[in-house]
Short mmCIF file of C-alpha atoms in Angstrom, two decimals:
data_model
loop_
_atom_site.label_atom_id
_atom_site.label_comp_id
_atom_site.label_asym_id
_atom_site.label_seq_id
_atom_site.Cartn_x
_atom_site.Cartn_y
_atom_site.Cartn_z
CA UNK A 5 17.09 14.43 7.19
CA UNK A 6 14.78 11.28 6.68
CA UNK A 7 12.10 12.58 8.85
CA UNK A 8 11.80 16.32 7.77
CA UNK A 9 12.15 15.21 3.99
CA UNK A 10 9.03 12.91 5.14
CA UNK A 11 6.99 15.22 6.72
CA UNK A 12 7.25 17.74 4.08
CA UNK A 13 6.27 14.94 1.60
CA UNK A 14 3.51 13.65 3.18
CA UNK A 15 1.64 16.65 1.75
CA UNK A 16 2.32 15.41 -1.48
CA UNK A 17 4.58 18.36 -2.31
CA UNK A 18 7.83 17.26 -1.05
CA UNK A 19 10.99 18.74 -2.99
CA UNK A 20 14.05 16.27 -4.21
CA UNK A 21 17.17 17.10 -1.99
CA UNK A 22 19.95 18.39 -3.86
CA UNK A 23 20.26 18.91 -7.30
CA UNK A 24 18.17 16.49 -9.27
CA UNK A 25 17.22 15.99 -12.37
CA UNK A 26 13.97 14.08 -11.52
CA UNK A 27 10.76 15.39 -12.46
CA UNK A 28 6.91 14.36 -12.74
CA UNK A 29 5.59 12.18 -14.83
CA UNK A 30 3.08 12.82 -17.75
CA UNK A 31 0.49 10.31 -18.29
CA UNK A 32 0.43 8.73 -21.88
CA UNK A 33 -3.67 8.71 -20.99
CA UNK A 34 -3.69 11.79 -20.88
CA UNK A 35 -3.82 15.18 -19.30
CA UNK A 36 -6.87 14.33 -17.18
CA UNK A 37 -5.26 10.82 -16.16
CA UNK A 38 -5.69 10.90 -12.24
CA UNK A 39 -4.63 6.46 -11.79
CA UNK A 40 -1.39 6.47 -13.61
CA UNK A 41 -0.73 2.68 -14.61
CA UNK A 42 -4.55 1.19 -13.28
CA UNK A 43 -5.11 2.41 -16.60
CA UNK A 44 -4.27 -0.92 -17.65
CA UNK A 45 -7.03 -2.36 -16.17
CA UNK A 46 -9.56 -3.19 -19.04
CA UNK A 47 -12.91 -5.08 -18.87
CA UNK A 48 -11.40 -7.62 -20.87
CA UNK A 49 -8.31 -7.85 -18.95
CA UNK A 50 -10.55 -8.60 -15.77
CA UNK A 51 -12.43 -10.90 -17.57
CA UNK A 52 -9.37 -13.10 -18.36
CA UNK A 53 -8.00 -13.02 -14.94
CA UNK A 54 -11.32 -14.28 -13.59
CA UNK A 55 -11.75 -16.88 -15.95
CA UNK A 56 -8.91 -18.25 -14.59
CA UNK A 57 -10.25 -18.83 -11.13
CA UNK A 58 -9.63 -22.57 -10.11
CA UNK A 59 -10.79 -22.61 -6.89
CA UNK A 60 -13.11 -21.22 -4.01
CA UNK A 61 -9.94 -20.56 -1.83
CA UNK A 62 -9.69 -17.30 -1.06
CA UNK A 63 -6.42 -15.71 0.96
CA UNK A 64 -7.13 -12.52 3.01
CA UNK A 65 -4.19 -10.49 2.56
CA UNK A 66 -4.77 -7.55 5.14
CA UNK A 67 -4.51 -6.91 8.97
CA UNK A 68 -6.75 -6.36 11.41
CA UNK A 69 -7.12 -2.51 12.82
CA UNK A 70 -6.51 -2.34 16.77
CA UNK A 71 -5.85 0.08 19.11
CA UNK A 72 -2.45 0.30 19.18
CA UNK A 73 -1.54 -0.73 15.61
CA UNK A 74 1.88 0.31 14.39
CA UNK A 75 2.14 3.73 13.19
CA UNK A 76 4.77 6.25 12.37
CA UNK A 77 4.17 8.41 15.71
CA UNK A 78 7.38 10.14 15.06
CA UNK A 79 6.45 11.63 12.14
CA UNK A 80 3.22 12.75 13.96
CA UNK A 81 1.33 10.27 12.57
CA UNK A 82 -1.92 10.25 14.91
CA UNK A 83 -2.61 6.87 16.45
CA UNK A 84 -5.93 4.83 15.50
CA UNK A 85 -8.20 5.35 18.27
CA UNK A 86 -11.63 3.34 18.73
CA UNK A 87 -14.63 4.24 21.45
CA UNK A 88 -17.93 3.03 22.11
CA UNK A 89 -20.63 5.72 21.15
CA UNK A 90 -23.52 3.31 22.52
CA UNK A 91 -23.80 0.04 24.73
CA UNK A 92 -26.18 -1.75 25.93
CA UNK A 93 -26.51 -0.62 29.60
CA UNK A 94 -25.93 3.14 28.21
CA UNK A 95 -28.76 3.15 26.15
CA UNK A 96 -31.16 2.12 28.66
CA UNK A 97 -30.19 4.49 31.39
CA UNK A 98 -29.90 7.36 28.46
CA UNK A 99 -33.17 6.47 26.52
CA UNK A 100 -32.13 8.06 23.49
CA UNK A 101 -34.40 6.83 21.53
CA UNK A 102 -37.69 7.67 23.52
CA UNK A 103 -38.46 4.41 23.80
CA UNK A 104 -38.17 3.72 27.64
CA UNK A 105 -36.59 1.32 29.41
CA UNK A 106 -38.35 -1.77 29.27
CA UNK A 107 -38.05 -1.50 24.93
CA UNK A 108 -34.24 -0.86 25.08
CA UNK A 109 -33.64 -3.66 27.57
CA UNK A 110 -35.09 -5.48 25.41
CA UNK A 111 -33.42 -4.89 22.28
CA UNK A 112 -30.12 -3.83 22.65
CA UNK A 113 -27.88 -1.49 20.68
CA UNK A 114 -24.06 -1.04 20.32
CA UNK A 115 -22.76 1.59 18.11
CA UNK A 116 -18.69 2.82 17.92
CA UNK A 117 -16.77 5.56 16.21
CA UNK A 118 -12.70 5.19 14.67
CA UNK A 119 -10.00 8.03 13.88
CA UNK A 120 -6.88 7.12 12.21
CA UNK A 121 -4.85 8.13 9.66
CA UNK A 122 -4.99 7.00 5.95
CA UNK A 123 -2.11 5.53 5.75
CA UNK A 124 -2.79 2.80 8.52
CA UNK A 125 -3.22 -0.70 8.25
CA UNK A 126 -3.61 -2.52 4.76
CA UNK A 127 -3.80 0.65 2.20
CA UNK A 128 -3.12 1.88 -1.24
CA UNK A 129 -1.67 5.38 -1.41
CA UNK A 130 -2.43 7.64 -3.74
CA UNK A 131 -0.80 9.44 -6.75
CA UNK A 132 -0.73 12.66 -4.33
CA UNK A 133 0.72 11.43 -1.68
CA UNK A 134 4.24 12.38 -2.64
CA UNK A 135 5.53 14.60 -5.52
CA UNK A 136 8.75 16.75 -6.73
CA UNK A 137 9.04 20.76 -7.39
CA UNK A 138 5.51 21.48 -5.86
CA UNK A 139 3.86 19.14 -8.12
CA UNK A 140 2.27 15.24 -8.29
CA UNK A 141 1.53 12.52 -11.30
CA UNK A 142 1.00 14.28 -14.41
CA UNK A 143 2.02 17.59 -13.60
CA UNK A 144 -0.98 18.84 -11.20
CA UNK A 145 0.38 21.60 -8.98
CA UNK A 146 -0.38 22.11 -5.24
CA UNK A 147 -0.90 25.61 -5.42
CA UNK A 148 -3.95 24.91 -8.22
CA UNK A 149 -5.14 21.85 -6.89
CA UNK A 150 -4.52 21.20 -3.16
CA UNK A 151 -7.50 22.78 -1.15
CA UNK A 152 -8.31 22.35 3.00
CA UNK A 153 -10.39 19.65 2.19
CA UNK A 154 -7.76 17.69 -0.35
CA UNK A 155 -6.64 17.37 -3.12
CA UNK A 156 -8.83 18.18 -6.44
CA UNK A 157 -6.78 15.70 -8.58
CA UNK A 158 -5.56 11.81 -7.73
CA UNK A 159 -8.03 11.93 -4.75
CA UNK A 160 -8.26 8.41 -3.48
CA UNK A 161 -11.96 8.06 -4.43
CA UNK A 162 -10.30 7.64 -7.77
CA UNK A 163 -8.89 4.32 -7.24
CA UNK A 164 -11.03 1.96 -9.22
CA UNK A 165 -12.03 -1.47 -8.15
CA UNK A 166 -8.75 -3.64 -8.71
CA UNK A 167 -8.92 -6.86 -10.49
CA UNK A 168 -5.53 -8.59 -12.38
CA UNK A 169 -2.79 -11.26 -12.16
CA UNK A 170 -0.90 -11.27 -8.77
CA UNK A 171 2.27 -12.28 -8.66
CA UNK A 172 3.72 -13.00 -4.73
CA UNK A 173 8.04 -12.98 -4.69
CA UNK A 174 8.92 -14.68 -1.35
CA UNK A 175 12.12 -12.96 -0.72
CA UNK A 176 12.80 -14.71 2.95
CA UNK A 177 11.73 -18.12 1.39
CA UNK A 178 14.43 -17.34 -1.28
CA UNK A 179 17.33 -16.02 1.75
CA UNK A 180 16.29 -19.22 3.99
CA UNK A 181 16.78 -17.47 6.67
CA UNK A 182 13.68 -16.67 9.80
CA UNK A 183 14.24 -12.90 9.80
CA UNK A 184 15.84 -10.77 6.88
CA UNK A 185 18.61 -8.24 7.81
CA UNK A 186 17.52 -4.79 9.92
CA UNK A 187 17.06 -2.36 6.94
CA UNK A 188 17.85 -5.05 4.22
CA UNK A 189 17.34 -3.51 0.95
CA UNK A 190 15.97 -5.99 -1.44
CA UNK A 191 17.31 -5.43 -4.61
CA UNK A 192 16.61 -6.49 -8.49
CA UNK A 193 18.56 -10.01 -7.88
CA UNK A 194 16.93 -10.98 -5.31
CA UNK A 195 13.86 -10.36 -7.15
CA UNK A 196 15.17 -12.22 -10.43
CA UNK A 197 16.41 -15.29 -8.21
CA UNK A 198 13.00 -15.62 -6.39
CA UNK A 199 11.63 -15.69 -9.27
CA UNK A 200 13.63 -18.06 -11.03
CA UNK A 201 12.49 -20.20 -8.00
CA UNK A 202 9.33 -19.96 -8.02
CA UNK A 203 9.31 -21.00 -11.97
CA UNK A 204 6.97 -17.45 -12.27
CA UNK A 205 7.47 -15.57 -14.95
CA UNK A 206 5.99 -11.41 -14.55
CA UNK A 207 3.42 -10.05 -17.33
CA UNK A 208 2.75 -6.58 -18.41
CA UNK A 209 -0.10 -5.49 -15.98
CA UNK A 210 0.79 -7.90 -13.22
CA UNK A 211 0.32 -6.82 -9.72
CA UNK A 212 3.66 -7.82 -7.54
CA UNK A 213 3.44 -8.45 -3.96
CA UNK A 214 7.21 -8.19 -2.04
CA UNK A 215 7.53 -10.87 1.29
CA UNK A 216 9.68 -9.73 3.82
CA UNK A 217 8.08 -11.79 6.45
CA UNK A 218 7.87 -8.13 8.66
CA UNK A 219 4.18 -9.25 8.92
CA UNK A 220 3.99 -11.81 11.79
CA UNK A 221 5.47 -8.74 13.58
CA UNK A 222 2.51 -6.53 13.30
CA UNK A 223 0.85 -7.34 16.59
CA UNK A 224 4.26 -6.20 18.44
CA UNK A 225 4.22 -2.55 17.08
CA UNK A 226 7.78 -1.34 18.15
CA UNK A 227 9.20 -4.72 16.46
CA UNK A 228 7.51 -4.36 13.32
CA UNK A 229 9.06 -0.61 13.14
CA UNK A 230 12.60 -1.34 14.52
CA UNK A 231 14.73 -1.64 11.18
CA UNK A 232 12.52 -3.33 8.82
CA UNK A 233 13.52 -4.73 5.41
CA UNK A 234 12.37 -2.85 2.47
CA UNK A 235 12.80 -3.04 -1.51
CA UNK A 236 15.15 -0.10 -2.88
CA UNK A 237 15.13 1.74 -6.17
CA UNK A 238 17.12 -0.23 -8.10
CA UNK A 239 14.66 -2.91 -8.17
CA UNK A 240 11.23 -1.15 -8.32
CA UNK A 241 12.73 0.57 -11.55
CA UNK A 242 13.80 -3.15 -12.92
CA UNK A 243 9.79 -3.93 -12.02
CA UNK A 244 8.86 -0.76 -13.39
CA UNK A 245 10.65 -0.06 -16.07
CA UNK A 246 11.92 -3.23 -17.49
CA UNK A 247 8.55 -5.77 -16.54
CA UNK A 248 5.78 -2.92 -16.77
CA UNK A 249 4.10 -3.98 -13.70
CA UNK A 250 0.94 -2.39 -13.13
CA UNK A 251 0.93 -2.09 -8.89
CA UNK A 252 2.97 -3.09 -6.19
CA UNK A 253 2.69 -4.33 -2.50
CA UNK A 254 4.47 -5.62 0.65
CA UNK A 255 3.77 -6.92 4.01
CA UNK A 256 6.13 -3.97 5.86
CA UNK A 257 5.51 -0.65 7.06
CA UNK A 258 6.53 1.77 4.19
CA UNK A 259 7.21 -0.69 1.24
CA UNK A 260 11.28 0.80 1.03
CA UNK A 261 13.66 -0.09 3.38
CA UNK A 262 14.97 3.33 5.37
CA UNK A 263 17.60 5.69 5.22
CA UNK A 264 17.89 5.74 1.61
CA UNK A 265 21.02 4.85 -0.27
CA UNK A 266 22.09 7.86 -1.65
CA UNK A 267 22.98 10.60 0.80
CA UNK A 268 23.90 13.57 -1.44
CA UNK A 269 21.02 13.50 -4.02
CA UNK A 270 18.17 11.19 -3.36
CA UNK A 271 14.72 10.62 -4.31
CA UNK A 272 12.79 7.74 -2.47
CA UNK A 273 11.39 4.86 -3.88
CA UNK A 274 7.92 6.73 -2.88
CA UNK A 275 8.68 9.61 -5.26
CA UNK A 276 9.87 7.57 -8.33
CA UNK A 277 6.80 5.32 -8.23
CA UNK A 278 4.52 7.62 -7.49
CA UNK A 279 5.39 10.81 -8.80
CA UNK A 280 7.77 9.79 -11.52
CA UNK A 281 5.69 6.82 -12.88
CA UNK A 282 2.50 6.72 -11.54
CA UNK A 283 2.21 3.36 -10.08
CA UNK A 284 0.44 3.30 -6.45
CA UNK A 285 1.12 0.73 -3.91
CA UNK A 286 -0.01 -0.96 -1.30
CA UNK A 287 1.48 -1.33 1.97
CA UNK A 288 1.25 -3.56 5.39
CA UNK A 289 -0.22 -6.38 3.78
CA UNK A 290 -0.35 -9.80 5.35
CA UNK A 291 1.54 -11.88 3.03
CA UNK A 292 1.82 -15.28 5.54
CA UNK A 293 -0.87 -17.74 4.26
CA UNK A 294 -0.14 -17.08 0.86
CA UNK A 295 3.74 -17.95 1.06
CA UNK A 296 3.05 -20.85 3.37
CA UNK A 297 0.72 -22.21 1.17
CA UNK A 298 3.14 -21.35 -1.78
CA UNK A 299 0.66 -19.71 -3.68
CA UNK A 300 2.88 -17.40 -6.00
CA UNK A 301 -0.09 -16.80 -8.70
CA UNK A 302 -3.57 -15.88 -8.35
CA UNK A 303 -6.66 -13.10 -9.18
CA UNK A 304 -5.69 -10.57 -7.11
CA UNK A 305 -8.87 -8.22 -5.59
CA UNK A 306 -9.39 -5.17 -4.26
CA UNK A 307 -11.05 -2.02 -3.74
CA UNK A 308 -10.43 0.86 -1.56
CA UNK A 309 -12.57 3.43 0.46
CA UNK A 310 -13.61 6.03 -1.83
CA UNK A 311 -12.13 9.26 0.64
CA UNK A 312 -12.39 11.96 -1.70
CA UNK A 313 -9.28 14.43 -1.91
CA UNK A 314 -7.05 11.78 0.12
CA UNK A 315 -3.46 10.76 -0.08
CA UNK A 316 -4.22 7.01 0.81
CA UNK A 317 -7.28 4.33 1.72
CA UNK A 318 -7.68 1.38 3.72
CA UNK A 319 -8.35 -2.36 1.31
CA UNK A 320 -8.60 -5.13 1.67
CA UNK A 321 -7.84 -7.62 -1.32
CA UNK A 322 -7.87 -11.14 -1.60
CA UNK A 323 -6.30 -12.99 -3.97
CA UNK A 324 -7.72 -16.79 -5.66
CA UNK A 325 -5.51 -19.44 -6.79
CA UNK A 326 -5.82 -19.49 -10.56
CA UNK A 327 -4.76 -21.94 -12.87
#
């Protein structure tokens, strides 16, 4: 059920199974609103974040892109692929450039092409990317705004430049443990008790960024699939609905932990945020040097490719110690 509910989804347009009660959210910015809650984002709010800064630190917190990359190939996810389009020798036996061949031995030249798939590597998905009853974030329909080329609404080249408080909640820190449970659903106590030990407080606007530690798995792609912890509904909608948290993040493959909960009448984690509230997400983040360094608050940056009409686009924040 998991996989066909998925692959219908990843249009944007999936349905809720059963009979639900769940429907789209409508923006309070409005009926043109295409970012949900980066709304938030203000010049001054930036400003304040930034001013903040207390050192020239800076934590990368995405991976690397590599042939071979995890992927979800059995939902026909297609594979990242990379190829050289010019070398060295090539160019000189080709002469492409009508220069001959004493020129392009000279100077050399290396050129390569990538395919993948958007939601690949460190990325941010987009409002569109899942929805309920044929619909997305603020009530934009497929059938009026979904075109061969993308979406016309909530197109990832609407993602503005991302610039707030970060928060990090080291759930395995908090368990103790090296590896969590295989599909250990990290609820809203875990989240209050990391917390708690961290001595971090969340703000209205903040950006929260969930450790599961399934990042020092990435390089070993079936490991980093095989059964991987995830947070579940109940505590996004504590994070969501109770702390007004702007954006959220992990370091695993989907952000929620898989099957769902609820067998009879479920709506992922995926649909609530994104359809429901309007809060994107990033996901496969590498979370490491920030939690071994124990740096739980900081200016978080980013900004994604601007793909127009896309579900999802690669980042790649960093975030500063602040003080």
């Amino acid at each position: 059920m998991i996989i066909s509910y998925l692959l219908t989804c990843q249009a944007g347009i999936g349905l809720a199974q059963g009979n639900s009660s769940e429907e789209v959210g409508i923006s309070p910015w409005g009926p043109e609103d295409e970012i949900g809650t980066l709304n938030l984002i203000t010049e001054q709010s930036r400003l304040e974040i930034l001013s903040r800064i207390s050192s020239g630190k800076t934590y990368d917190l995405s991976v690397e892109y590599f042939v071979g990359m995890p992927s979800f190939h059995a939902l026909g996810d297609p594979a990242y692929q990379f190829w050289m389009t010019h070398t060295p020798k090539g160019t000189v036996i080709d002469n492409p450039n009508g220069l001959g061949e004493s020129m392009n031995s000279k100077v050399s030249y290396t050129g390569d092409a990538i395919s993948m798939y958007t939601h690949m590597g460190t990325h941010i998905d987009a409002l569109n990317h899942f929805g309920l009853n044929g619909k997305i974030w603020n009530s934009y329909s497929a059938e009026e705004y979904l075109g061969d080329k993308g979406w016309k609404k909530t197109g990832a080249e609407t993602i503005p430049p991302i610039i707030a408080r970060g928060i990090l909640i080291d759930i395995l820190a908090l368990k103790q443990v090296d590896q969590l449970p295989e599909n250990y659903r990290i609820n809203s106590s875990d989240l209050k008790q990391a917390l708690a030990k961290q001595k971090i407080k969340l703000q209205k606007g903040d950006i929260v960024l969930i450790r599961t530690g399934q990042a020092r798995h990435y390089e070993q792609a079936d490991r980093y699939l095989d059964k991987y912890p995830g947070i579940n509904l109940d505590a996004v909608k504590w994070l969501v609905e109770d702390q007004e948290i702007m954006l959220l993040g992990a370091d695993n493959l989907s952000f929620e932990a898989f099957p769902p909960e609820r067998e009879d009448n479920w709506v992922p984690v995926h649909t609530y945020l994104l359809a429901e509230k309007g809060v994107m997400f990033l996901e496969q983040m590498n979370l490491e040097d920030l939690a071994k360094d124990k740096i739980y608050e900081f200016a978080f940056i980013g900004t994604s490719l601007k793909l127009r009409g896309a579900s999802a686009a690669p980042i790649r924040p960093i975030a500063i110690p602040i003080k």
